[in-house]
Amino acid sequence: MNFPDPGLLSINTATVRAQWTLPEAISALARHGIRGISPWRDQVAKSGAKTAAQQIRDAGLTVTGLCRAGMFPAPDRNGRRAALDDNRRAVDEAAMLGAQCLVVIGGGLPKDARGAIVSKDLAGAREMVRDGIGELLDYARGAGVPLAIEPLHPMYAADRACVNTLAQANDLCDELAPNGREGLGIAVDVYHVWWDPHLKAQIERAGAHDRLYAYHICDWLVPTVDLLNDRGMMGDGVIDLRLIRSWMEAAGYRGMHEVEIFSANNWWKRDGDEVLITCKLRHEQAS
Ligand code: ZN
């Protein structure tokens, strides 16, 4: 059996966001000998991007991604402009952190200022996502920040992301960065794509164009009691993580394995050190 290299473990800080601030998470990762981190922008903002970057560098951590940019669709030009401005700031932060990629989720149907969905035009929303990524890509290339499109499970199509499959993400890359290696790629998060009958073929397709920028792991619990905050620890659910990793590796992925677990009723309630110890163990034994 092919076990993963323990040195490839990275922790998405959402996994311990209830327990620790970003500086606390950084020192905890160093304490546990974990080499990779993927922080969220709200956490980075609390520390200040410059300070966060320095702390992460001092701890010797690789930044496997910054979460996240996107949310492009809006009902009017001003809304779309505001989203793009915010996304440019995300690029600047990713550059400062030396992130391997900036994770981009598309956004769902257009919302008004209060967050209410104001359109049922899903195809139109997908066009806004394509146009938004295209515009952001120019800026990100200038800053040397690779953008990683993360398709989200279709249950989020209305409110978070209308890019829902790897095929869609690959199509976007084909359209916006047709020659590969152009700073636009894909983040494969098993929680979102494990069910996809075309998963293996689409991982191969992404790999053939050097588009596999990030790999996020957790597990799918049965039953899942919350659409957002009930992700499982590797080994506690039904995803064949070893099989999917083998597909990623066969497609040329050599990056880290980022554990990303939102878990309001379980892991967020436990001691942070226990969570990290379990992540290390399950990464080795169950992923
Ligand atoms: Zn993810």
Coordinates of C-alpha atoms and ligand atoms in Angstrom, one line a residue:
M1 CA 0.0 0.0 0.0
N2 CA 1.2 3.4 -0.9
F3 CA 1.2 5.7 2.2
P4 CA 1.5 9.5 1.8
D5 CA 4.7 11.3 2.7
P6 CA 3.9 12.8 6.1
G7 CA 5.9 15.9 5.0
L8 CA 3.2 16.7 2.5
L9 CA 0.6 17.5 5.2
S10 CA -0.8 21.0 5.2
I11 CA -3.5 22.4 7.4
N12 CA -6.2 24.8 6.1
T13 CA -6.7 27.0 9.1
A14 CA -10.5 26.7 8.9
T15 CA -9.9 23.3 10.5
V16 CA -8.9 24.9 13.8
R17 CA -10.5 28.3 13.3
A18 CA -12.8 27.9 16.4
Q19 CA -9.9 27.1 18.6
W20 CA -7.0 29.4 17.5
T21 CA -6.2 32.8 16.0
L22 CA -3.8 32.7 13.1
P23 CA -0.7 33.4 15.2
E24 CA -1.7 30.6 17.5
A25 CA -2.3 28.2 14.6
I26 CA 1.0 29.0 13.1
S27 CA 2.9 28.2 16.3
A28 CA 0.8 25.1 16.8
L29 CA 1.7 23.8 13.3
A30 CA 5.4 24.4 14.0
R31 CA 5.1 22.6 17.3
H32 CA 3.5 19.6 15.6
G33 CA 6.1 19.5 12.8
I34 CA 3.5 20.3 10.2
R35 CA 5.0 22.0 7.2
G36 CA 2.1 23.6 5.3
I37 CA -0.6 26.1 6.0
S38 CA -3.5 27.6 4.1
P39 CA -5.0 30.6 5.9
W40 CA -8.2 32.5 5.3
R41 CA -8.3 36.2 4.5
D42 CA -10.3 37.3 7.5
Q43 CA -7.6 35.7 9.7
V44 CA -4.8 37.3 7.7
A45 CA -6.6 40.7 8.0
K46 CA -6.7 40.4 11.8
S47 CA -3.0 39.9 12.0
G48 CA -2.2 42.3 9.1
A49 CA -0.9 40.6 5.9
K50 CA 2.7 41.7 6.5
T51 CA 2.8 40.4 10.1
A52 CA 1.1 37.2 9.1
A53 CA 3.6 36.7 6.2
Q54 CA 6.5 37.2 8.6
Q55 CA 5.2 34.8 11.2
I56 CA 4.6 32.1 8.6
R57 CA 8.1 32.6 7.1
D58 CA 9.6 32.5 10.6
A59 CA 7.8 29.2 11.3
G60 CA 9.2 27.8 8.0
L61 CA 5.7 27.0 6.6
T62 CA 4.8 26.6 3.0
V63 CA 1.6 28.5 2.1
T64 CA -0.3 26.0 0.0
G65 CA -3.1 28.5 -0.7
L66 CA -4.9 31.6 0.4
C67 CA -8.6 31.3 0.9
R68 CA -10.2 32.8 -0.9
A69 CA -11.2 35.1 -3.8
G70 CA -14.2 34.9 -6.2
M71 CA -17.9 35.7 -5.6
F72 CA -18.0 37.5 -9.0
P73 CA -21.7 37.6 -9.9
A74 CA -23.6 40.8 -8.9
P75 CA -26.7 42.4 -10.2
D76 CA -25.0 45.6 -11.5
R77 CA -21.8 47.0 -12.7
N78 CA -20.9 48.6 -9.4
G79 CA -21.3 45.3 -7.6
R80 CA -19.1 43.5 -10.0
R81 CA -16.5 46.2 -9.8
A82 CA -16.5 46.0 -6.0
A83 CA -16.0 42.2 -6.2
L84 CA -13.1 42.7 -8.6
D85 CA -11.5 45.3 -6.4
D86 CA -11.7 43.0 -3.4
N87 CA -10.3 40.1 -5.4
R88 CA -7.3 42.3 -6.5
R89 CA -6.6 42.9 -2.8
A90 CA -6.7 39.1 -2.3
V91 CA -4.1 38.7 -5.0
D92 CA -1.9 41.3 -3.2
E93 CA -2.3 39.4 0.0
A94 CA -1.5 36.1 -1.6
A95 CA 1.7 37.7 -3.1
M96 CA 2.7 39.0 0.2
L97 CA 2.2 35.6 1.8
G98 CA 4.1 33.8 -1.0
A99 CA 1.0 31.6 -1.4
Q100 CA 1.3 28.8 -4.0
C101 CA -2.1 29.8 -5.2
L102 CA -5.1 32.0 -4.5
V103 CA -8.2 29.8 -4.2
V104 CA -11.1 31.1 -6.4
I105 CA -14.7 30.1 -5.9
G106 CA -17.1 31.4 -8.5
G107 CA -19.9 32.8 -6.5
G108 CA -23.5 31.8 -7.0
L109 CA -26.5 33.7 -8.3
P110 CA -26.3 37.5 -8.1
K111 CA -27.2 39.0 -4.7
D112 CA -28.2 42.5 -3.7
A113 CA -26.4 44.5 -1.0
R114 CA -28.3 42.7 1.8
G115 CA -27.3 39.3 0.4
A116 CA -30.7 38.4 -1.1
I117 CA -30.6 36.5 -4.4
V118 CA -32.1 38.7 -7.1
S119 CA -31.8 36.6 -10.2
K120 CA -32.5 33.0 -11.4
D121 CA -30.2 33.3 -14.4
L122 CA -27.7 30.6 -13.6
A123 CA -26.2 30.6 -17.1
G124 CA -25.7 34.4 -16.8
A125 CA -24.0 33.9 -13.4
R126 CA -21.6 31.5 -14.9
E127 CA -20.8 34.0 -17.6
M128 CA -20.0 36.6 -14.9
V129 CA -17.7 34.1 -13.2
R130 CA -15.9 33.5 -16.5
D131 CA -15.5 37.2 -17.1
G132 CA -14.5 37.9 -13.6
I133 CA -11.8 35.2 -13.5
G134 CA -10.6 36.5 -16.9
E135 CA -10.2 40.0 -15.6
L136 CA -8.6 38.9 -12.3
L137 CA -6.2 36.7 -14.1
D138 CA -4.5 39.6 -15.8
Y139 CA -3.9 41.2 -12.5
A140 CA -2.8 38.0 -10.8
R141 CA -0.3 37.2 -13.6
G142 CA 1.2 40.7 -13.0
A143 CA 1.6 39.9 -9.3
G144 CA 2.9 36.4 -10.0
V145 CA 0.0 34.7 -8.1
P146 CA -1.5 31.5 -9.6
L147 CA -5.3 31.4 -9.4
A148 CA -6.8 28.0 -8.5
I149 CA -10.4 27.6 -9.4
E150 CA -12.1 25.4 -6.8
P151 CA -15.3 23.7 -8.1
L152 CA -17.8 23.4 -5.2
H153 CA -20.4 20.7 -4.7
P154 CA -23.6 21.5 -6.6
M155 CA -25.5 22.0 -3.4
Y156 CA -23.8 25.4 -3.2
A157 CA -24.7 26.5 -6.8
A158 CA -27.2 29.1 -5.7
D159 CA -25.3 30.9 -3.0
R160 CA -21.6 30.2 -3.2
A161 CA -20.3 28.8 -6.5
C162 CA -21.9 28.0 -9.8
V163 CA -18.7 26.2 -10.9
N164 CA -19.5 22.8 -9.7
T165 CA -17.5 20.2 -11.5
L166 CA -13.9 19.7 -12.5
A167 CA -15.0 19.6 -16.1
Q168 CA -16.4 23.1 -15.8
A169 CA -13.2 24.3 -14.2
N170 CA -11.1 22.6 -16.9
D171 CA -13.3 24.3 -19.6
L172 CA -12.7 27.7 -17.9
C173 CA -9.0 27.1 -18.0
D174 CA -9.2 26.0 -21.6
E175 CA -11.0 29.2 -22.5
L176 CA -9.1 31.7 -20.3
A177 CA -5.6 30.1 -20.3
P178 CA -5.5 27.9 -23.4
N179 CA -1.7 27.2 -23.3
G180 CA -1.4 25.8 -19.8
R181 CA 1.2 27.0 -17.3
E182 CA -0.4 30.4 -17.5
G183 CA -1.2 31.0 -13.8
L184 CA -4.7 29.5 -14.0
G185 CA -5.4 26.1 -12.6
I186 CA -7.6 24.1 -10.3
A187 CA -7.9 23.2 -6.6
V188 CA -9.3 19.7 -6.2
D189 CA -11.2 19.4 -3.0
V190 CA -12.5 15.9 -2.4
Y191 CA -15.5 17.1 -0.4
H192 CA -16.8 18.8 -3.5
V193 CA -15.9 16.4 -6.3
W194 CA -15.7 12.9 -4.9
W195 CA -19.1 11.9 -6.3
D196 CA -18.3 12.9 -9.9
P197 CA -18.4 10.0 -12.4
H198 CA -15.9 11.9 -14.5
L199 CA -13.5 12.7 -11.6
K200 CA -10.6 10.5 -12.8
A201 CA -10.8 11.6 -16.4
Q202 CA -11.0 15.3 -15.4
I203 CA -8.0 15.0 -13.0
E204 CA -6.1 13.5 -15.9
R205 CA -7.2 16.3 -18.1
A206 CA -6.1 18.9 -15.6
G207 CA -2.8 17.1 -15.0
A208 CA -2.1 17.0 -18.7
H209 CA -2.1 20.8 -18.7
D210 CA -0.2 21.3 -15.4
R211 CA -3.3 22.7 -13.8
L212 CA -3.4 20.8 -10.6
Y213 CA -2.5 23.5 -8.1
A214 CA -3.9 22.2 -4.8
Y215 CA -5.4 19.2 -3.2
H216 CA -7.8 19.5 -0.3
I217 CA -8.8 16.6 1.8
C218 CA -11.4 15.7 4.4
D219 CA -14.3 13.1 4.3
W220 CA -18.0 12.9 3.5
L221 CA -20.0 11.8 6.5
V222 CA -23.2 9.8 6.2
P223 CA -25.4 11.4 7.2
T224 CA -24.2 14.9 6.6
V225 CA -26.3 17.1 9.0
D226 CA -25.2 20.5 7.8
L227 CA -24.4 21.6 4.2
L228 CA -21.5 23.7 5.2
N229 CA -20.1 22.8 8.6
D230 CA -20.3 19.0 8.9
R231 CA -17.2 17.8 7.1
G232 CA -15.6 14.7 8.3
M233 CA -12.0 13.8 9.3
M234 CA -10.2 11.5 6.8
G235 CA -11.3 8.0 7.5
D236 CA -14.6 8.8 9.1
G237 CA -16.6 8.9 5.9
V238 CA -17.1 7.3 2.5
I239 CA -14.6 9.0 0.2
D240 CA -11.9 6.6 -1.2
L241 CA -9.1 9.1 -0.4
R242 CA -6.3 6.7 -1.3
L243 CA -7.8 6.1 -4.7
I244 CA -8.3 9.8 -5.5
R245 CA -4.7 10.6 -4.3
S246 CA -3.4 7.9 -6.6
W247 CA -5.2 9.6 -9.5
M248 CA -3.7 13.0 -8.5
E249 CA -0.3 11.5 -8.3
A250 CA -0.7 9.6 -11.6
A251 CA -1.7 13.0 -13.2
G252 CA 1.5 14.5 -12.0
Y253 CA 0.5 16.3 -8.8
R254 CA 3.4 16.6 -6.4
G255 CA 2.1 19.3 -4.0
M256 CA 0.9 19.1 -0.5
H257 CA -2.3 17.5 0.9
E258 CA -4.3 20.3 2.6
V259 CA -6.7 19.2 5.4
E260 CA -9.8 21.4 5.3
I261 CA -12.5 20.5 7.8
F262 CA -15.4 22.7 8.8
S263 CA -17.0 20.9 11.7
A264 CA -19.2 22.9 14.1
N265 CA -20.4 20.0 16.1
N266 CA -17.2 17.9 16.3
W267 CA -13.7 19.0 15.5
W268 CA -14.3 22.7 16.2
K269 CA -15.3 21.6 19.7
R270 CA -12.1 19.7 20.5
D271 CA -8.8 20.7 21.7
G272 CA -6.8 22.1 18.9
D273 CA -3.7 20.0 19.6
E274 CA -5.9 16.9 19.5
V275 CA -7.3 18.0 16.1
L276 CA -3.8 18.4 14.7
I277 CA -2.6 15.0 16.1
T278 CA -5.6 13.4 14.5
C279 CA -5.0 15.1 11.2
K280 CA -1.4 13.8 11.2
L281 CA -2.5 10.3 12.0
R282 CA -5.4 10.1 9.6
H283 CA -3.3 11.7 6.8
E284 CA -0.9 8.8 7.1
Q285 CA -3.4 6.0 7.7
A286 CA -6.5 7.0 5.8
S287 CA -5.7 9.3 2.9
Ligands
ZN1 ZN -11.3 23.4 -0.3

